[in-house]
JSON list of N, CA and C in Angstrom, two decimals:
[
{"chain": "A", "resi": 1, "resn": "MET", "atom": "N", "xyz": [-14.68, 9.40, 27.37]},
{"chain": "A", "resi": 1, "resn": "MET", "atom": "CA", "xyz": [-15.20, 8.96, 26.09]},
{"chain": "A", "resi": 1, "resn": "MET", "atom": "C", "xyz": [-14.40, 9.55, 24.93]},
{"chain": "A", "resi": 2, "resn": "ASP", "atom": "N", "xyz": [-13.99, 10.81, 25.06]},
{"chain": "A", "resi": 2, "resn": "ASP", "atom": "CA", "xyz": [-13.23, 11.44, 23.99]},
{"chain": "A", "resi": 2, "resn": "ASP", "atom": "C", "xyz": [-11.88, 10.77, 23.77]},
{"chain": "A", "resi": 3, "resn": "ILE", "atom": "N", "xyz": [-11.26, 10.31, 24.86]},
{"chain": "A", "resi": 3, "resn": "ILE", "atom": "CA", "xyz": [-9.96, 9.66, 24.74]},
{"chain": "A", "resi": 3, "resn": "ILE", "atom": "C", "xyz": [-10.09, 8.33, 24.00]},
{"chain": "A", "resi": 4, "resn": "VAL", "atom": "N", "xyz": [-11.21, 7.66, 24.18]},
{"chain": "A", "resi": 4, "resn": "VAL", "atom": "CA", "xyz": [-11.45, 6.40, 23.47]},
{"chain": "A", "resi": 4, "resn": "VAL", "atom": "C", "xyz": [-11.54, 6.66, 21.97]},
{"chain": "A", "resi": 5, "resn": "ILE", "atom": "N", "xyz": [-12.24, 7.70, 21.59]},
{"chain": "A", "resi": 5, "resn": "ILE", "atom": "CA", "xyz": [-12.36, 8.05, 20.17]},
{"chain": "A", "resi": 5, "resn": "ILE", "atom": "C", "xyz": [-11.00, 8.39, 19.59]},
{"chain": "A", "resi": 6, "resn": "LEU", "atom": "N", "xyz": [-10.20, 9.12, 20.36]},
{"chain": "A", "resi": 6, "resn": "LEU", "atom": "CA", "xyz": [-8.85, 9.48, 19.92]},
{"chain": "A", "resi": 6, "resn": "LEU", "atom": "C", "xyz": [-8.01, 8.23, 19.68]},
{"chain": "A", "resi": 7, "resn": "PHE", "atom": "N", "xyz": [-8.03, 7.29, 20.62]},
{"chain": "A", "resi": 7, "resn": "PHE", "atom": "CA", "xyz": [-7.25, 6.07, 20.45]},
{"chain": "A", "resi": 7, "resn": "PHE", "atom": "C", "xyz": [-7.75, 5.21, 19.30]},
{"chain": "A", "resi": 8, "resn": "VAL", "atom": "N", "xyz": [-9.05, 5.18, 19.10]},
{"chain": "A", "resi": 8, "resn": "VAL", "atom": "CA", "xyz": [-9.60, 4.43, 17.97]},
{"chain": "A", "resi": 8, "resn": "VAL", "atom": "C", "xyz": [-9.14, 5.04, 16.65]},
{"chain": "A", "resi": 9, "resn": "LEU", "atom": "N", "xyz": [-9.18, 6.36, 16.56]},
{"chain": "A", "resi": 9, "resn": "LEU", "atom": "CA", "xyz": [-8.73, 7.04, 15.34]},
{"chain": "A", "resi": 9, "resn": "LEU", "atom": "C", "xyz": [-7.24, 6.86, 15.11]},
{"chain": "A", "resi": 10, "resn": "LEU", "atom": "N", "xyz": [-6.44, 6.94, 16.17]},
{"chain": "A", "resi": 10, "resn": "LEU", "atom": "CA", "xyz": [-5.00, 6.71, 16.03]},
{"chain": "A", "resi": 10, "resn": "LEU", "atom": "C", "xyz": [-4.71, 5.26, 15.61]},
{"chain": "A", "resi": 11, "resn": "GLY", "atom": "N", "xyz": [-5.44, 4.33, 16.19]},
{"chain": "A", "resi": 11, "resn": "GLY", "atom": "CA", "xyz": [-5.27, 2.93, 15.80]},
{"chain": "A", "resi": 11, "resn": "GLY", "atom": "C", "xyz": [-5.66, 2.69, 14.36]},
{"chain": "A", "resi": 12, "resn": "LEU", "atom": "N", "xyz": [-6.73, 3.32, 13.93]},
{"chain": "A", "resi": 12, "resn": "LEU", "atom": "CA", "xyz": [-7.17, 3.20, 12.54]},
{"chain": "A", "resi": 12, "resn": "LEU", "atom": "C", "xyz": [-6.14, 3.80, 11.60]},
{"chain": "A", "resi": 13, "resn": "ALA", "atom": "N", "xyz": [-5.59, 4.95, 11.96]},
{"chain": "A", "resi": 13, "resn": "ALA", "atom": "CA", "xyz": [-4.56, 5.59, 11.14]},
{"chain": "A", "resi": 13, "resn": "ALA", "atom": "C", "xyz": [-3.31, 4.71, 11.05]},
{"chain": "A", "resi": 14, "resn": "ALA", "atom": "N", "xyz": [-2.92, 4.10, 12.16]},
{"chain": "A", "resi": 14, "resn": "ALA", "atom": "CA", "xyz": [-1.76, 3.21, 12.17]},
{"chain": "A", "resi": 14, "resn": "ALA", "atom": "C", "xyz": [-2.02, 1.99, 11.29]},
{"chain": "A", "resi": 15, "resn": "PHE", "atom": "N", "xyz": [-3.24, 1.46, 11.34]},
{"chain": "A", "resi": 15, "resn": "PHE", "atom": "CA", "xyz": [-3.59, 0.30, 10.52]},
{"chain": "A", "resi": 15, "resn": "PHE", "atom": "C", "xyz": [-3.55, 0.65, 9.04]},
{"chain": "A", "resi": 16, "resn": "VAL", "atom": "N", "xyz": [-4.09, 1.81, 8.68]},
{"chain": "A", "resi": 16, "resn": "VAL", "atom": "CA", "xyz": [-4.07, 2.25, 7.28]},
{"chain": "A", "resi": 16, "resn": "VAL", "atom": "C", "xyz": [-2.64, 2.43, 6.81]},
{"chain": "A", "resi": 17, "resn": "LEU", "atom": "N", "xyz": [-1.79, 3.02, 7.64]},
{"chain": "A", "resi": 17, "resn": "LEU", "atom": "CA", "xyz": [-0.38, 3.20, 7.31]},
{"chain": "A", "resi": 17, "resn": "LEU", "atom": "C", "xyz": [0.31, 1.85, 7.11]},
{"chain": "A", "resi": 18, "resn": "PHE", "atom": "N", "xyz": [0.00, 0.89, 7.98]},
{"chain": "A", "resi": 18, "resn": "PHE", "atom": "CA", "xyz": [0.55, -0.47, 7.92]},
{"chain": "A", "resi": 18, "resn": "PHE", "atom": "C", "xyz": [0.17, -1.14, 6.60]},
{"chain": "A", "resi": 19, "resn": "VAL", "atom": "N", "xyz": [-1.11, -1.10, 6.26]},
{"chain": "A", "resi": 19, "resn": "VAL", "atom": "CA", "xyz": [-1.59, -1.73, 5.03]},
{"chain": "A", "resi": 19, "resn": "VAL", "atom": "C", "xyz": [-1.03, -1.02, 3.80]},
{"chain": "A", "resi": 20, "resn": "ALA", "atom": "N", "xyz": [-1.00, 0.30, 3.83]},
{"chain": "A", "resi": 20, "resn": "ALA", "atom": "CA", "xyz": [-0.46, 1.05, 2.69]},
{"chain": "A", "resi": 20, "resn": "ALA", "atom": "C", "xyz": [1.02, 0.73, 2.47]},
{"chain": "A", "resi": 21, "resn": "ALA", "atom": "N", "xyz": [1.77, 0.56, 3.54]},
{"chain": "A", "resi": 21, "resn": "ALA", "atom": "CA", "xyz": [3.18, 0.22, 3.40]},
{"chain": "A", "resi": 21, "resn": "ALA", "atom": "C", "xyz": [3.34, -1.18, 2.80]},
{"chain": "A", "resi": 22, "resn": "LEU", "atom": "N", "xyz": [2.55, -2.14, 3.25]},
{"chain": "A", "resi": 22, "resn": "LEU", "atom": "CA", "xyz": [2.63, -3.49, 2.69]},
{"chain": "A", "resi": 22, "resn": "LEU", "atom": "C", "xyz": [2.26, -3.50, 1.21]},
{"chain": "A", "resi": 23, "resn": "VAL", "atom": "N", "xyz": [1.23, -2.76, 0.85]},
{"chain": "A", "resi": 23, "resn": "VAL", "atom": "CA", "xyz": [0.85, -2.66, -0.57]},
{"chain": "A", "resi": 23, "resn": "VAL", "atom": "C", "xyz": [1.95, -1.99, -1.36]},
{"chain": "A", "resi": 24, "resn": "GLY", "atom": "N", "xyz": [2.55, -0.95, -0.80]},
{"chain": "A", "resi": 24, "resn": "GLY", "atom": "CA", "xyz": [3.65, -0.26, -1.47]},
{"chain": "A", "resi": 24, "resn": "GLY", "atom": "C", "xyz": [4.84, -1.16, -1.71]},
{"chain": "A", "resi": 25, "resn": "VAL", "atom": "N", "xyz": [5.17, -1.97, -0.73]},
{"chain": "A", "resi": 25, "resn": "VAL", "atom": "CA", "xyz": [6.28, -2.93, -0.90]},
{"chain": "A", "resi": 25, "resn": "VAL", "atom": "C", "xyz": [5.93, -3.93, -1.98]},
{"chain": "A", "resi": 26, "resn": "ALA", "atom": "N", "xyz": [4.72, -4.45, -1.95]},
{"chain": "A", "resi": 26, "resn": "ALA", "atom": "CA", "xyz": [4.31, -5.45, -2.94]},
{"chain": "A", "resi": 26, "resn": "ALA", "atom": "C", "xyz": [4.34, -4.89, -4.36]},
{"chain": "A", "resi": 27, "resn": "ARG", "atom": "N", "xyz": [4.04, -3.61, -4.52]},
{"chain": "A", "resi": 27, "resn": "ARG", "atom": "CA", "xyz": [3.97, -3.00, -5.85]},
{"chain": "A", "resi": 27, "resn": "ARG", "atom": "C", "xyz": [5.29, -2.38, -6.30]},
{"chain": "A", "resi": 28, "resn": "ALA", "atom": "N", "xyz": [6.29, -2.33, -5.42]},
{"chain": "A", "resi": 28, "resn": "ALA", "atom": "CA", "xyz": [7.56, -1.67, -5.75]},
{"chain": "A", "resi": 28, "resn": "ALA", "atom": "C", "xyz": [8.32, -2.48, -6.80]},
{"chain": "A", "resi": 29, "resn": "ARG", "atom": "N", "xyz": [8.49, -1.89, -7.95]},
{"chain": "A", "resi": 29, "resn": "ARG", "atom": "CA", "xyz": [9.19, -2.58, -9.05]},
{"chain": "A", "resi": 29, "resn": "ARG", "atom": "C", "xyz": [10.70, -2.43, -8.94]},
{"chain": "A", "resi": 30, "resn": "HIS", "atom": "N", "xyz": [11.15, -1.48, -8.16]},
{"chain": "A", "resi": 30, "resn": "HIS", "atom": "CA", "xyz": [12.58, -1.22, -8.05]},
{"chain": "A", "resi": 30, "resn": "HIS", "atom": "C", "xyz": [13.27, -2.12, -7.03]},
{"chain": "A", "resi": 31, "resn": "LEU", "atom": "N", "xyz": [12.52, -2.97, -6.34]},
{"chain": "A", "resi": 31, "resn": "LEU", "atom": "CA", "xyz": [13.10, -3.83, -5.31]},
{"chain": "A", "resi": 31, "resn": "LEU", "atom": "C", "xyz": [13.21, -5.27, -5.78]},
{"chain": "A", "resi": 32, "resn": "GLU", "atom": "N", "xyz": [14.30, -5.90, -5.40]},
{"chain": "A", "resi": 32, "resn": "GLU", "atom": "CA", "xyz": [14.46, -7.34, -5.63]},
{"chain": "A", "resi": 32, "resn": "GLU", "atom": "C", "xyz": [13.56, -8.09, -4.64]},
{"chain": "A", "resi": 33, "resn": "PRO", "atom": "N", "xyz": [13.22, -9.34, -4.93]},
{"chain": "A", "resi": 33, "resn": "PRO", "atom": "CA", "xyz": [12.35, -10.10, -4.02]},
{"chain": "A", "resi": 33, "resn": "PRO", "atom": "C", "xyz": [12.90, -10.22, -2.60]},
{"chain": "A", "resi": 34, "resn": "VAL", "atom": "N", "xyz": [14.21, -10.36, -2.46]},
{"chain": "A", "resi": 34, "resn": "VAL", "atom": "CA", "xyz": [14.79, -10.45, -1.11]},
{"chain": "A", "resi": 34, "resn": "VAL", "atom": "C", "xyz": [14.60, -9.13, -0.36]},
{"chain": "A", "resi": 35, "resn": "ALA", "atom": "N", "xyz": [14.80, -8.02, -1.05]},
{"chain": "A", "resi": 35, "resn": "ALA", "atom": "CA", "xyz": [14.60, -6.71, -0.41]},
{"chain": "A", "resi": 35, "resn": "ALA", "atom": "C", "xyz": [13.14, -6.52, -0.01]},
{"chain": "A", "resi": 36, "resn": "LYS", "atom": "N", "xyz": [12.22, -6.99, -0.85]},
{"chain": "A", "resi": 36, "resn": "LYS", "atom": "CA", "xyz": [10.80, -6.90, -0.50]},
{"chain": "A", "resi": 36, "resn": "LYS", "atom": "C", "xyz": [10.51, -7.71, 0.76]},
{"chain": "A", "resi": 37, "resn": "ALA", "atom": "N", "xyz": [11.07, -8.90, 0.84]},
{"chain": "A", "resi": 37, "resn": "ALA", "atom": "CA", "xyz": [10.86, -9.75, 2.01]},
{"chain": "A", "resi": 37, "resn": "ALA", "atom": "C", "xyz": [11.41, -9.08, 3.27]},
{"chain": "A", "resi": 38, "resn": "ILE", "atom": "N", "xyz": [12.56, -8.46, 3.15]},
{"chain": "A", "resi": 38, "resn": "ILE", "atom": "CA", "xyz": [13.15, -7.76, 4.30]},
{"chain": "A", "resi": 38, "resn": "ILE", "atom": "C", "xyz": [12.25, -6.61, 4.74]},
{"chain": "A", "resi": 39, "resn": "TRP", "atom": "N", "xyz": [11.74, -5.84, 3.78]},
{"chain": "A", "resi": 39, "resn": "TRP", "atom": "CA", "xyz": [10.84, -4.74, 4.12]},
{"chain": "A", "resi": 39, "resn": "TRP", "atom": "C", "xyz": [9.57, -5.24, 4.78]},
{"chain": "A", "resi": 40, "resn": "VAL", "atom": "N", "xyz": [9.02, -6.34, 4.29]},
{"chain": "A", "resi": 40, "resn": "VAL", "atom": "CA", "xyz": [7.81, -6.90, 4.90]},
{"chain": "A", "resi": 40, "resn": "VAL", "atom": "C", "xyz": [8.09, -7.29, 6.35]},
{"chain": "A", "resi": 41, "resn": "VAL", "atom": "N", "xyz": [9.23, -7.92, 6.59]},
{"chain": "A", "resi": 41, "resn": "VAL", "atom": "CA", "xyz": [9.59, -8.30, 7.96]},
{"chain": "A", "resi": 41, "resn": "VAL", "atom": "C", "xyz": [9.71, -7.06, 8.85]},
{"chain": "A", "resi": 42, "resn": "ILE", "atom": "N", "xyz": [10.38, -6.03, 8.34]},
{"chain": "A", "resi": 42, "resn": "ILE", "atom": "CA", "xyz": [10.53, -4.79, 9.11]},
{"chain": "A", "resi": 42, "resn": "ILE", "atom": "C", "xyz": [9.17, -4.19, 9.44]},
{"chain": "A", "resi": 43, "resn": "ILE", "atom": "N", "xyz": [8.28, -4.16, 8.46]},
{"chain": "A", "resi": 43, "resn": "ILE", "atom": "CA", "xyz": [6.96, -3.57, 8.67]},
{"chain": "A", "resi": 43, "resn": "ILE", "atom": "C", "xyz": [6.14, -4.38, 9.66]},
{"chain": "A", "resi": 44, "resn": "VAL", "atom": "N", "xyz": [6.23, -5.70, 9.59]},
{"chain": "A", "resi": 44, "resn": "VAL", "atom": "CA", "xyz": [5.45, -6.55, 10.49]},
{"chain": "A", "resi": 44, "resn": "VAL", "atom": "C", "xyz": [6.01, -6.53, 11.91]},
{"chain": "A", "resi": 45, "resn": "VAL", "atom": "N", "xyz": [7.34, -6.54, 12.03]},
{"chain": "A", "resi": 45, "resn": "VAL", "atom": "CA", "xyz": [7.97, -6.57, 13.36]},
{"chain": "A", "resi": 45, "resn": "VAL", "atom": "C", "xyz": [7.81, -5.22, 14.07]},
{"chain": "A", "resi": 46, "resn": "ALA", "atom": "N", "xyz": [7.91, -4.14, 13.33]},
{"chain": "A", "resi": 46, "resn": "ALA", "atom": "CA", "xyz": [7.76, -2.80, 13.91]},
{"chain": "A", "resi": 46, "resn": "ALA", "atom": "C", "xyz": [6.58, -2.11, 13.23]},
{"chain": "A", "resi": 47, "resn": "PRO", "atom": "N", "xyz": [5.35, -2.42, 13.64]},
{"chain": "A", "resi": 47, "resn": "PRO", "atom": "CA", "xyz": [4.17, -1.98, 12.90]},
{"chain": "A", "resi": 47, "resn": "PRO", "atom": "C", "xyz": [3.93, -0.47, 12.84]},
{"chain": "A", "resi": 48, "resn": "LEU", "atom": "N", "xyz": [4.62, 0.31, 13.63]},
{"chain": "A", "resi": 48, "resn": "LEU", "atom": "CA", "xyz": [4.47, 1.76, 13.52]},
{"chain": "A", "resi": 48, "resn": "LEU", "atom": "C", "xyz": [5.70, 2.38, 12.87]},
{"chain": "A", "resi": 49, "resn": "LEU", "atom": "N", "xyz": [6.87, 1.99, 13.34]},
{"chain": "A", "resi": 49, "resn": "LEU", "atom": "CA", "xyz": [8.11, 2.54, 12.78]},
{"chain": "A", "resi": 49, "resn": "LEU", "atom": "C", "xyz": [8.44, 1.96, 11.41]},
{"chain": "A", "resi": 50, "resn": "GLY", "atom": "N", "xyz": [8.09, 0.70, 11.17]},
{"chain": "A", "resi": 50, "resn": "GLY", "atom": "CA", "xyz": [8.38, 0.07, 9.89]},
{"chain": "A", "resi": 50, "resn": "GLY", "atom": "C", "xyz": [7.72, 0.78, 8.71]},
{"chain": "A", "resi": 51, "resn": "PRO", "atom": "N", "xyz": [6.42, 1.03, 8.77]},
{"chain": "A", "resi": 51, "resn": "PRO", "atom": "CA", "xyz": [5.79, 1.76, 7.67]},
{"chain": "A", "resi": 51, "resn": "PRO", "atom": "C", "xyz": [6.33, 3.17, 7.49]},
{"chain": "A", "resi": 52, "resn": "ILE", "atom": "N", "xyz": [6.63, 3.84, 8.59]},
{"chain": "A", "resi": 52, "resn": "ILE", "atom": "CA", "xyz": [7.20, 5.19, 8.49]},
{"chain": "A", "resi": 52, "resn": "ILE", "atom": "C", "xyz": [8.55, 5.12, 7.79]},
{"chain": "A", "resi": 53, "resn": "ALA", "atom": "N", "xyz": [9.37, 4.14, 8.17]},
{"chain": "A", "resi": 53, "resn": "ALA", "atom": "CA", "xyz": [10.68, 3.97, 7.52]},
{"chain": "A", "resi": 53, "resn": "ALA", "atom": "C", "xyz": [10.51, 3.65, 6.04]},
{"chain": "A", "resi": 54, "resn": "TRP", "atom": "N", "xyz": [9.53, 2.83, 5.70]},
{"chain": "A", "resi": 54, "resn": "TRP", "atom": "CA", "xyz": [9.29, 2.49, 4.30]},
{"chain": "A", "resi": 54, "resn": "TRP", "atom": "C", "xyz": [8.99, 3.75, 3.48]},
{"chain": "A", "resi": 55, "resn": "PHE", "atom": "N", "xyz": [8.10, 4.59, 3.98]},
{"chain": "A", "resi": 55, "resn": "PHE", "atom": "CA", "xyz": [7.72, 5.78, 3.22]},
{"chain": "A", "resi": 55, "resn": "PHE", "atom": "C", "xyz": [8.83, 6.82, 3.16]},
{"chain": "A", "resi": 56, "resn": "ILE", "atom": "N", "xyz": [9.72, 6.84, 4.15]},
{"chain": "A", "resi": 56, "resn": "ILE", "atom": "CA", "xyz": [10.83, 7.80, 4.13]},
{"chain": "A", "resi": 56, "resn": "ILE", "atom": "C", "xyz": [12.00, 7.28, 3.31]},
{"chain": "A", "resi": 57, "resn": "VAL", "atom": "N", "xyz": [12.34, 6.00, 3.48]},
{"chain": "A", "resi": 57, "resn": "VAL", "atom": "CA", "xyz": [13.57, 5.45, 2.89]},
{"chain": "A", "resi": 57, "resn": "VAL", "atom": "C", "xyz": [13.32, 4.59, 1.66]},
{"chain": "A", "resi": 58, "resn": "GLY", "atom": "N", "xyz": [12.38, 3.67, 1.74]},
{"chain": "A", "resi": 58, "resn": "GLY", "atom": "CA", "xyz": [12.30, 2.64, 0.72]},
{"chain": "A", "resi": 58, "resn": "GLY", "atom": "C", "xyz": [11.30, 2.84, -0.40]},
{"chain": "A", "resi": 59, "resn": "ALA", "atom": "N", "xyz": [10.37, 3.74, -0.24]},
{"chain": "A", "resi": 59, "resn": "ALA", "atom": "CA", "xyz": [9.28, 3.84, -1.21]},
{"chain": "A", "resi": 59, "resn": "ALA", "atom": "C", "xyz": [9.72, 4.44, -2.54]},
{"chain": "A", "resi": 60, "resn": "HIS", "atom": "N", "xyz": [10.79, 5.17, -2.55]},
{"chain": "A", "resi": 60, "resn": "HIS", "atom": "CA", "xyz": [11.22, 5.85, -3.77]},
{"chain": "A", "resi": 60, "resn": "HIS", "atom": "C", "xyz": [12.35, 5.09, -4.43]},
{"chain": "A", "resi": 61, "resn": "PRO", "atom": "N", "xyz": [12.26, 4.87, -5.74]},
{"chain": "A", "resi": 61, "resn": "PRO", "atom": "CA", "xyz": [13.35, 4.17, -6.43]},
{"chain": "A", "resi": 61, "resn": "PRO", "atom": "C", "xyz": [14.63, 5.00, -6.39]},
{"chain": "A", "resi": 62, "resn": "PRO", "atom": "N", "xyz": [15.77, 4.33, -6.34]},
{"chain": "A", "resi": 62, "resn": "PRO", "atom": "CA", "xyz": [17.03, 5.07, -6.32]},
{"chain": "A", "resi": 62, "resn": "PRO", "atom": "C", "xyz": [17.20, 5.87, -7.60]},
{"chain": "A", "resi": 63, "resn": "ARG", "atom": "N", "xyz": [17.75, 7.05, -7.46]},
{"chain": "A", "resi": 63, "resn": "ARG", "atom": "CA", "xyz": [17.97, 7.91, -8.62]},
{"chain": "A", "resi": 63, "resn": "ARG", "atom": "C", "xyz": [19.31, 7.59, -9.24]},
{"chain": "A", "resi": 64, "resn": "LEU", "atom": "N", "xyz": [19.34, 7.56, -10.55]},
{"chain": "A", "resi": 64, "resn": "LEU", "atom": "CA", "xyz": [20.59, 7.34, -11.27]},
{"chain": "A", "resi": 64, "resn": "LEU", "atom": "C", "xyz": [21.25, 8.69, -11.50]},
{"chain": "A", "resi": 65, "resn": "HIS", "atom": "N", "xyz": [22.52, 8.76, -11.16]},
{"chain": "A", "resi": 65, "resn": "HIS", "atom": "CA", "xyz": [23.25, 10.01, -11.36]},
{"chain": "A", "resi": 65, "resn": "HIS", "atom": "C", "xyz": [23.76, 10.06, -12.79]},
{"chain": "A", "resi": 66, "resn": "GLU", "atom": "N", "xyz": [23.36, 11.09, -13.48]},
{"chain": "A", "resi": 66, "resn": "GLU", "atom": "CA", "xyz": [23.82, 11.25, -14.86]},
{"chain": "A", "resi": 66, "resn": "GLU", "atom": "C", "xyz": [24.95, 12.26, -14.88]},
{"chain": "A", "resi": 67, "resn": "SER", "atom": "N", "xyz": [26.07, 11.84, -15.45]},
{"chain": "A", "resi": 67, "resn": "SER", "atom": "CA", "xyz": [27.23, 12.74, -15.51]},
{"chain": "A", "resi": 67, "resn": "SER", "atom": "C", "xyz": [27.50, 13.17, -16.92]}
]
């Protein structure tokens, strides 16, 4: 019974991460529409690794180097 609860909680966490990544892509102002579409495809095709990649790589706008 405990393992079932663990899997339900892990599945719920993965679902929340999935939805949060999709919302993040939709709200990202620093991305062009084509880049948003690519991120959505990545998140949908790889529902666990895609959101993780989004939060590590894509969620932050690129920094401008000031010289």
